[in-house]
Coordinates of C-alpha atoms in Angstrom, one line a residue:
M578 CA 81.6 107.3 128.1
T579 CA 80.5 107.4 131.8
M580 CA 77.5 109.5 130.8
I581 CA 76.5 107.2 128.0
G582 CA 76.8 104.1 130.3
S583 CA 74.7 105.6 133.0
V584 CA 71.9 106.5 130.6
A585 CA 72.0 103.1 129.0
G586 CA 71.9 101.3 132.3
C587 CA 69.2 103.3 134.1
G588 CA 66.2 101.3 132.7
A589 CA 65.3 97.6 132.3
S590 CA 64.0 95.8 129.2
S591 CA 60.3 96.1 128.4
A592 CA 59.7 92.5 129.7
E593 CA 60.9 93.6 133.2
L594 CA 58.7 96.6 133.5
E595 CA 55.9 96.2 136.1
A596 CA 53.9 99.1 134.7
E597 CA 51.6 98.6 131.7
V598 CA 52.8 100.0 128.4
S599 CA 49.9 102.3 128.3
E600 CA 51.1 103.9 131.5
I601 CA 54.6 104.8 130.1
T602 CA 55.1 108.3 129.1
T603 CA 58.0 109.5 126.9
K604 CA 60.1 112.6 127.5
A605 CA 62.3 114.5 125.1
P606 CA 65.9 113.3 125.5
A607 CA 68.2 115.7 127.3
L608 CA 70.5 117.6 125.2
V609 CA 74.0 116.2 125.6
D610 CA 77.1 117.4 123.9
Y611 CA 78.9 114.3 122.7
Q612 CA 81.7 116.3 120.9
V613 CA 85.0 114.8 121.7
P614 CA 87.4 117.4 123.1
V615 CA 90.5 118.1 121.0
Q616 CA 93.5 116.3 122.4
V617 CA 96.6 118.4 122.2
P618 CA 100.1 117.3 123.1
R619 CA 101.5 118.1 126.5
G620 CA 104.9 118.6 124.9
L621 CA 104.7 122.2 123.5
V622 CA 107.0 123.4 120.7
D623 CA 107.3 126.2 118.2
Q624 CA 105.6 124.6 115.2
L625 CA 107.3 127.1 112.9
G626 CA 110.7 125.8 114.1
Y627 CA 114.0 126.9 115.5
S628 CA 117.0 128.5 114.0
K629 CA 120.2 126.3 114.0
D630 CA 122.3 128.5 116.2
S631 CA 119.6 129.7 118.6
E632 CA 118.5 128.5 122.1
K633 CA 115.9 125.8 121.6
V634 CA 113.4 124.9 124.3
V635 CA 110.3 122.6 124.7
V636 CA 107.7 123.1 127.4
F637 CA 106.0 120.1 129.1
K638 CA 102.7 120.2 131.0
G639 CA 102.0 117.8 133.9
E640 CA 103.5 116.8 137.2
D641 CA 104.2 113.3 135.9
V642 CA 106.8 114.5 133.4
S643 CA 110.4 113.8 134.5
G644 CA 113.6 112.2 133.4
N645 CA 114.7 112.6 129.8
F646 CA 113.0 113.5 126.5
G647 CA 113.9 112.4 123.0
I648 CA 113.8 114.2 119.7
Y649 CA 113.0 112.0 116.7
D650 CA 113.4 112.6 113.0
V651 CA 109.9 112.7 111.5
E652 CA 111.1 111.1 108.2
T653 CA 113.2 108.2 109.6
G654 CA 111.7 107.8 113.1
K655 CA 115.3 107.7 114.5
N656 CA 116.2 109.3 117.8
V657 CA 118.6 112.2 117.1
Y658 CA 118.8 113.8 120.5
T659 CA 118.2 113.1 124.2
G660 CA 117.8 115.8 126.7
E661 CA 117.1 116.2 130.4
I662 CA 113.8 117.6 131.7
V663 CA 114.1 120.3 134.2
K664 CA 112.2 119.7 137.5
P665 CA 108.5 120.8 137.1
V666 CA 107.3 123.9 138.9
Y667 CA 103.7 124.8 139.6
D668 CA 102.2 127.5 137.3
E669 CA 99.4 129.3 139.3
N670 CA 98.1 130.9 136.1
L671 CA 97.7 127.6 134.4
N672 CA 96.9 125.6 137.5
E673 CA 99.3 122.9 136.4
Y674 CA 102.9 121.8 136.7
V675 CA 105.2 122.9 133.9
S676 CA 108.8 121.9 133.1
L677 CA 111.3 122.8 130.4
G678 CA 113.7 120.8 128.2
Y679 CA 116.6 122.4 126.2
F680 CA 118.1 121.0 123.0
N681 CA 120.5 123.8 121.9
D682 CA 123.0 121.4 120.6
L683 CA 120.7 120.0 117.9
E684 CA 121.8 122.0 114.8
E685 CA 121.2 119.4 112.0
E686 CA 118.5 120.7 109.7
G687 CA 115.4 118.6 109.5
Q688 CA 111.8 118.0 110.6
Y689 CA 111.5 116.6 114.2
C690 CA 109.1 115.9 117.1
V691 CA 109.6 115.6 120.8
Y692 CA 108.6 112.4 122.7
T693 CA 108.3 111.3 126.3
D694 CA 106.5 108.3 127.7
A695 CA 104.3 110.7 129.8
T696 CA 103.4 113.1 127.1
G697 CA 103.7 111.2 123.9
E698 CA 104.6 113.0 120.7
S699 CA 104.6 116.8 120.2
Y700 CA 103.6 118.5 117.0
S701 CA 106.4 118.5 114.5
F702 CA 108.8 121.4 114.0
S703 CA 111.8 122.2 111.9
V704 CA 115.4 123.2 112.6
K705 CA 116.9 125.3 109.9
E706 CA 119.2 128.2 109.1
D707 CA 116.6 131.0 109.7
A708 CA 113.4 129.7 111.1
F709 CA 111.6 133.1 110.9
K710 CA 112.6 134.5 107.6
E711 CA 109.5 133.3 105.8
L712 CA 107.3 134.6 108.6
F713 CA 109.1 138.0 108.5
N714 CA 108.7 138.3 104.8
E715 CA 105.0 137.4 105.0
A716 CA 104.3 139.9 107.7
C717 CA 106.1 142.7 105.8
K718 CA 104.1 141.9 102.7
K719 CA 100.7 142.0 104.5
Y720 CA 100.5 145.7 103.9
Y721 CA 101.0 145.3 100.2
I722 CA 98.2 142.7 100.2
N723 CA 96.0 145.3 102.0
R724 CA 96.6 148.1 99.5
C725 CA 93.6 149.9 98.3
G726 CA 93.1 151.8 95.0
I727 CA 95.3 149.6 92.8
G728 CA 95.1 146.3 91.2
L729 CA 97.1 143.5 92.8
S730 CA 98.5 141.0 90.3
E731 CA 99.1 137.3 90.9
N732 CA 102.8 137.8 90.4
Y733 CA 102.9 139.8 93.6
A734 CA 99.7 138.9 95.5
G735 CA 99.1 135.3 94.6
D736 CA 95.6 134.2 95.7
N737 CA 95.0 137.7 97.1
A738 CA 95.1 139.3 93.6
H739 CA 92.2 141.6 92.7
S740 CA 91.4 144.5 90.4
A741 CA 91.7 148.1 91.5
C742 CA 89.1 149.0 94.1
H743 CA 87.7 152.3 95.5
T744 CA 89.1 154.4 92.7
T745 CA 86.1 156.7 92.3
M746 CA 85.6 159.9 94.2
A747 CA 84.5 159.6 97.8
R748 CA 82.0 161.9 99.5
L749 CA 82.3 163.7 102.8
Q750 CA 80.0 162.2 105.4
E751 CA 79.1 165.7 106.8
D752 CA 78.3 167.1 103.3
P753 CA 77.7 164.4 100.6
S754 CA 77.8 167.1 97.9
V755 CA 81.5 167.5 98.4
Q756 CA 83.6 164.9 96.6
I757 CA 87.2 164.1 97.5
D758 CA 89.9 161.7 96.1
V759 CA 91.0 159.4 98.8
S760 CA 92.2 156.4 96.8
G761 CA 95.1 154.5 98.2
G762 CA 96.1 153.5 101.7
W763 CA 95.8 150.2 103.5
H764 CA 92.5 148.3 104.2
M765 CA 92.3 147.7 107.9
D766 CA 89.5 145.1 108.1
E767 CA 87.1 143.0 106.1
L768 CA 84.9 146.0 105.3
A769 CA 87.9 147.7 103.7
R770 CA 88.0 150.5 106.2
R771 CA 91.0 152.9 106.0
D772 CA 91.7 154.6 109.3
A773 CA 94.1 157.6 109.5
A774 CA 95.0 157.4 113.2
L775 CA 95.6 153.6 113.0
G776 CA 97.5 153.9 109.7
S777 CA 99.7 156.6 111.3
R778 CA 100.5 154.4 114.3
I779 CA 101.3 151.4 112.1
A780 CA 103.6 153.6 109.8
E781 CA 105.5 154.8 112.9
N782 CA 106.0 151.3 114.2
L783 CA 107.4 150.2 110.8
L784 CA 109.6 153.3 110.7
V785 CA 111.0 152.8 114.2
A786 CA 111.6 149.1 113.4
Y787 CA 113.5 150.1 110.3
E788 CA 115.5 152.6 112.4
M789 CA 116.4 150.0 115.0
N790 CA 117.4 147.2 112.5
P791 CA 117.8 148.6 109.0
S792 CA 119.8 145.6 107.7
A793 CA 116.7 143.4 108.3
F794 CA 114.8 145.2 105.6
T795 CA 115.7 144.6 102.0
D796 CA 114.7 145.9 98.6
D797 CA 113.5 142.5 97.3
A798 CA 110.4 141.7 99.3
G799 CA 108.4 141.0 96.2
I800 CA 106.3 144.2 95.7
P801 CA 106.1 146.3 92.6
E802 CA 108.7 148.8 94.0
S803 CA 111.3 146.1 94.7
G804 CA 114.6 146.8 93.1
N805 CA 114.2 150.6 93.2
Q806 CA 117.2 151.0 95.6
I807 CA 114.8 152.0 98.5
P808 CA 114.1 149.5 101.3
D809 CA 110.7 148.0 100.5
I810 CA 109.4 148.8 104.0
L811 CA 109.9 152.5 103.2
D812 CA 108.1 152.1 99.9
E813 CA 105.2 150.6 101.8
V814 CA 105.1 153.4 104.3
R815 CA 105.2 155.9 101.4
F816 CA 102.1 154.3 99.9
E817 CA 100.3 154.9 103.1
A818 CA 101.7 158.4 103.5
E819 CA 100.4 159.4 100.0
W820 CA 96.9 158.4 101.2
L821 CA 97.3 160.2 104.5
L822 CA 98.2 163.4 102.6
K823 CA 94.9 163.0 100.6
M824 CA 93.0 162.8 103.9
Q825 CA 94.3 166.1 105.1
D826 CA 91.7 168.9 104.9
T827 CA 93.3 171.6 102.7
R828 CA 91.5 174.4 104.5
T829 CA 92.3 173.6 108.2
G830 CA 95.2 171.2 108.0
G831 CA 93.2 168.7 110.1
E832 CA 93.1 165.0 109.2
Y833 CA 89.9 163.3 108.2
A834 CA 89.4 160.3 110.6
A835 CA 88.6 157.5 108.1
A836 CA 87.4 156.4 104.7
V837 CA 84.6 153.9 105.2
T838 CA 82.8 151.8 102.6
D839 CA 79.0 152.3 102.4
V840 CA 78.2 148.7 101.9
Q841 CA 74.6 147.8 101.1
K842 CA 73.2 144.5 102.2
G843 CA 74.9 141.8 100.0
G844 CA 77.0 144.3 98.2
D845 CA 80.6 144.0 97.0
V846 CA 82.8 145.7 99.5
F847 CA 85.4 146.4 96.8
A848 CA 82.9 148.2 94.6
A849 CA 81.1 150.0 97.4
P850 CA 81.0 153.8 97.5
V851 CA 83.3 155.5 100.1
L852 CA 82.4 158.0 102.7
V853 CA 85.0 160.2 104.5
T854 CA 84.3 160.8 108.2
P855 CA 84.9 164.2 109.8
V856 CA 88.3 165.6 110.9
S857 CA 89.3 164.3 114.3
M858 CA 92.1 165.6 116.6
E859 CA 93.3 162.0 117.2
A860 CA 93.9 161.5 113.5
T861 CA 95.4 165.0 113.1
I862 CA 98.0 164.6 115.8
S863 CA 98.8 161.0 114.8
F864 CA 99.2 162.2 111.2
A865 CA 101.6 165.0 112.4
S866 CA 103.8 162.6 114.3
A867 CA 103.9 159.9 111.6
M868 CA 104.6 162.3 108.7
A869 CA 107.4 164.1 110.6
R870 CA 109.1 160.8 111.3
F871 CA 108.6 159.6 107.7
S872 CA 110.1 162.9 106.3
Y873 CA 113.2 162.4 108.4
F874 CA 114.0 159.0 107.0
Y875 CA 112.8 159.7 103.4
Q876 CA 114.9 162.8 102.8
Q877 CA 117.8 160.8 101.4
Y878 CA 115.5 159.1 98.8
D879 CA 113.1 161.8 97.7
P880 CA 113.8 165.2 99.3
E881 CA 110.8 166.9 97.6
F882 CA 108.2 164.4 98.8
A883 CA 109.8 164.3 102.2
T884 CA 109.5 168.1 102.5
T885 CA 105.9 167.9 101.4
A886 CA 105.3 165.4 104.2
L887 CA 107.1 167.6 106.8
K888 CA 105.1 170.7 105.8
A889 CA 101.9 168.7 106.1
A890 CA 102.9 167.5 109.5
D891 CA 103.6 171.0 110.7
R892 CA 100.2 172.2 109.5
A893 CA 98.4 169.3 111.2
F894 CA 100.3 170.1 114.4
S895 CA 99.2 173.7 114.3
C896 CA 95.6 172.6 113.6
F897 CA 95.8 170.4 116.7
L898 CA 97.0 173.2 118.9
N899 CA 94.2 175.4 117.7
N900 CA 91.7 172.9 119.0
K901 CA 93.3 171.3 122.0
R902 CA 95.9 172.0 124.7
A903 CA 99.2 170.1 124.3
E904 CA 99.2 169.2 128.0
D905 CA 95.9 167.4 127.7
D906 CA 97.0 164.9 125.1
S907 CA 100.4 163.1 125.3
A908 CA 100.3 162.5 121.5
A909 CA 101.3 166.2 121.3
F910 CA 104.6 165.3 123.1
K911 CA 105.4 162.6 120.6
A912 CA 104.6 164.8 117.6
A913 CA 106.7 167.7 119.1
V914 CA 109.7 165.5 119.5
Q915 CA 109.3 164.2 115.9
L916 CA 109.0 167.7 114.5
Y917 CA 112.0 168.9 116.5
R918 CA 114.1 166.0 115.3
A919 CA 113.2 166.8 111.7
T920 CA 113.5 170.6 111.8
G921 CA 115.5 171.6 114.8
S922 CA 113.0 174.4 115.4
L923 CA 112.8 175.7 119.0
V924 CA 109.0 176.2 118.6
Y925 CA 108.5 172.6 119.7
T926 CA 110.7 172.6 122.8
D927 CA 108.2 174.2 125.2
I928 CA 105.8 171.3 124.7
M929 CA 108.6 168.8 125.1
D930 CA 109.9 170.5 128.3
G931 CA 106.4 170.7 129.7
Y932 CA 106.2 166.9 129.6
F933 CA 109.8 166.1 130.6
T934 CA 109.4 168.2 133.8
R935 CA 106.2 166.5 134.9
P936 CA 106.5 164.8 138.3
D937 CA 104.8 161.7 136.9
F938 CA 107.0 161.4 133.8
E939 CA 108.5 158.0 134.8
E940 CA 105.1 156.6 135.3
L941 CA 104.0 157.9 131.9
F942 CA 107.1 156.5 130.3
N943 CA 106.0 153.0 131.5
S944 CA 102.3 153.3 130.8
D945 CA 101.8 155.8 127.9
E946 CA 102.9 154.7 124.4
N947 CA 103.1 158.3 123.2
I948 CA 105.5 159.3 126.0
F949 CA 107.6 156.1 125.5
L950 CA 108.0 156.5 121.8
G951 CA 108.6 160.2 122.1
A952 CA 111.3 159.6 124.7
V953 CA 113.0 157.0 122.5
T954 CA 113.0 159.4 119.6
Y955 CA 114.6 162.1 121.8
L956 CA 117.5 159.7 122.4
S957 CA 118.1 159.6 118.6
I958 CA 118.0 163.3 117.9
N959 CA 120.9 164.9 116.1
Q960 CA 119.8 168.4 117.1
K961 CA 120.8 170.0 120.4
V962 CA 119.5 168.0 123.4
D963 CA 119.9 167.9 127.1
V964 CA 122.6 165.3 127.9
E965 CA 121.4 164.8 131.5
R966 CA 117.9 164.2 130.1
C967 CA 119.2 161.6 127.7
T968 CA 121.0 159.8 130.6
Y969 CA 117.8 159.8 132.6
L970 CA 115.8 158.4 129.6
M971 CA 118.4 155.7 129.1
K972 CA 118.1 154.7 132.8
L973 CA 114.3 154.5 132.4
L974 CA 114.7 152.4 129.2
M975 CA 117.1 150.0 130.9
K976 CA 114.9 149.7 134.0
A977 CA 111.9 148.9 131.9
S978 CA 113.8 146.3 129.9
E979 CA 115.3 144.7 133.0
K980 CA 111.7 144.4 134.5
I981 CA 110.5 142.8 131.3
A982 CA 113.5 140.3 131.3
A983 CA 112.8 139.4 135.0
K984 CA 109.1 138.8 134.3
A985 CA 109.9 136.6 131.4
S986 CA 112.5 134.6 133.4
G987 CA 109.9 134.0 136.1
S988 CA 107.3 132.6 133.6
S989 CA 106.8 128.9 133.0
F990 CA 106.6 129.7 129.3
L991 CA 109.5 132.3 129.3
V992 CA 107.2 135.2 128.4
T993 CA 105.8 138.3 130.1
D994 CA 102.2 137.4 129.6
E995 CA 100.8 133.9 129.3
D996 CA 97.2 135.1 128.5
T997 CA 96.2 133.9 125.0
E998 CA 92.5 134.8 125.3
H999 CA 92.7 138.6 125.1
G1000 CA 95.1 139.3 122.3
F1001 CA 98.9 139.8 122.5
E1002 CA 99.3 143.5 122.7
N1003 CA 101.2 143.4 126.0
I1004 CA 103.9 141.0 124.9
L1005 CA 104.2 142.6 121.5
K1006 CA 104.8 146.0 123.1
D1007 CA 107.2 144.5 125.7
M1008 CA 109.2 143.0 122.8
R1009 CA 109.3 146.4 121.1
C1010 CA 110.8 147.8 124.2
L1011 CA 113.5 145.1 124.3
T1012 CA 114.2 145.5 120.6
I1013 CA 114.8 149.2 121.1
T1014 CA 117.1 148.6 124.1
D1015 CA 118.9 145.8 122.2
H1016 CA 119.6 148.2 119.4
I1017 CA 121.2 150.8 121.7
I1018 CA 123.0 148.3 124.0
Y1019 CA 123.3 144.9 122.5
N1020 CA 122.3 142.2 125.0
H1021 CA 122.2 138.5 123.9
E1022 CA 119.8 137.8 126.8
Y1023 CA 117.3 140.2 125.3
T1024 CA 117.6 138.6 121.8
T1025 CA 116.8 135.2 123.4
I1026 CA 113.8 136.6 125.3
I1027 CA 112.5 138.0 122.0
E1028 CA 112.9 134.7 120.3
N1029 CA 111.2 132.8 123.1
H1030 CA 108.2 135.1 122.6
V1031 CA 108.1 134.1 119.0
H1032 CA 108.2 130.5 120.1
F1033 CA 105.2 131.2 122.4
L1034 CA 103.2 132.7 119.6
S1035 CA 104.0 129.9 117.3
G1036 CA 102.8 127.1 119.5
M1037 CA 104.8 126.9 122.7
N1038 CA 101.8 128.1 124.7
P1039 CA 99.2 126.4 126.9
G1040 CA 96.9 125.6 124.1
A1041 CA 99.6 124.4 121.6
V1042 CA 98.2 126.9 119.1
N1043 CA 100.2 128.6 116.3
Y1044 CA 98.8 132.1 116.3
L1045 CA 101.1 133.3 113.5
T1046 CA 100.3 131.2 110.5
D1047 CA 97.6 128.8 109.4
D1048 CA 99.7 126.1 107.9
T1049 CA 101.0 124.0 110.8
E1050 CA 99.4 121.1 112.7
R1051 CA 97.4 123.2 115.1
T1052 CA 96.7 126.9 114.5
Y1053 CA 94.3 129.7 115.5
V1054 CA 92.0 128.5 112.7
D1055 CA 91.6 125.1 114.5
S1056 CA 91.0 126.8 117.9
G1057 CA 88.5 129.4 116.6
E1058 CA 90.7 132.2 117.7
S1059 CA 92.2 135.2 116.0
G1060 CA 95.6 135.2 114.3
V1061 CA 98.2 137.9 114.8
L1062 CA 98.6 138.4 111.1
N1063 CA 94.9 139.3 110.8
D1064 CA 95.4 142.5 112.9
P1065 CA 97.3 145.2 111.0
E1066 CA 98.6 146.9 114.1
A1067 CA 99.7 143.7 115.7
V1068 CA 101.5 142.8 112.4
S1069 CA 103.6 146.0 112.7
L1070 CA 104.6 145.0 116.2
L1071 CA 105.4 141.5 115.1
I1072 CA 107.6 142.9 112.4
F1073 CA 109.3 145.0 115.1
M1074 CA 110.3 142.0 117.2
L1075 CA 111.2 139.8 114.2
S1076 CA 113.5 142.5 112.8
V1077 CA 116.0 141.9 115.6
L1078 CA 116.2 138.2 114.7
E1079 CA 116.6 139.0 111.0
Q1080 CA 119.3 141.7 111.1

């Protein structure tokens, strides 16, 4: 309004002008952005809601926020709770004062909003028995929605239903005369790309999540395999595993990197021909690790298929070692641990020992995902292991988790990373670490920290944006950002952290 006023007031009427009209020249008006900025509440809440028996917190922005806050029933407008606002502290990352308010005692189910005189109303939120169950189920079902090679019916997929896609033979990118059946697997993006290394990493995340909290995963998620007496998450991983097996080169044991659609301009991605990209060592060692882990868990359900997966993993591991040195790629360590766990064969121990005895192992444990996951698997091995080594690994795990907890407690938003502009990989992996530790040594504090990170992703963040769903008052769609559920690997990590809240 200041800009508009100054422009309007900088000239007089034509009658007051001393110059002749003929002397007046016109200029193109300056380009001014009159778009009104979005006004978001300064009282930040989890727009998906809070579970009845959990810790509940609201974050307030602004130095002028003090005293008490009220919680009002959206339907009746009545005040149902009054809480005290903790003294504001200055957040250097946000360049603003931030304070907290707790309302743990509010357990009555309903739809509410927070109000203070300084901040006005927050976005609405619910209190219910299990605030994250629907989100957990939606995240788990994302991989069914992304299935390739089969038709998805409305009964299971709803608006995402479609006929079978990419069922014809694909061609090798290096030699188009060679045809190969690579139907199946998960689409990874809008171009229906299927990536072997990425699919293997996702499968491993889902399998570790299942191992940590098996009771969270049911056999009634609403996919075609539901009710077959196998947890649906394992059914989903098997669907990807069957595709990964098709992507293994029968001659060398190497894994083709990806199946990509050859989309012509304006073409239908679901009907586009498919090209299979060359074997890559990243895909090969990722495949070896994932299939070895899958075989371990699937033995009790289908021993024959589990054995097929294990043999394929061993072939891929041999192919990798024929092309690269194990000490040059930490993925070899993770795969060796997985294969040792599944087979008990001593042929894998030299590679494991080579990494365990490295002077920088602790640094790698904290910075290298392959070392971290391999070490966590070593703690779960039923084969012969080094007890002192296990004690050492537990100390590293506890040390990492305590560091994560300390970082979260020192944050204005109770999280390890307040950055919402560059994705959420850091906090999702931090929560994976806490989830694993919480499984081994239950710690209520860790569960609360995990829940606070879900609150952060669901709207209790500086921009008041729900990054998890698109059906609340302000979401990633409104802010023009990317949602977590649109990234297949991030979804697997989200499932990981939600599983501890659903067990």
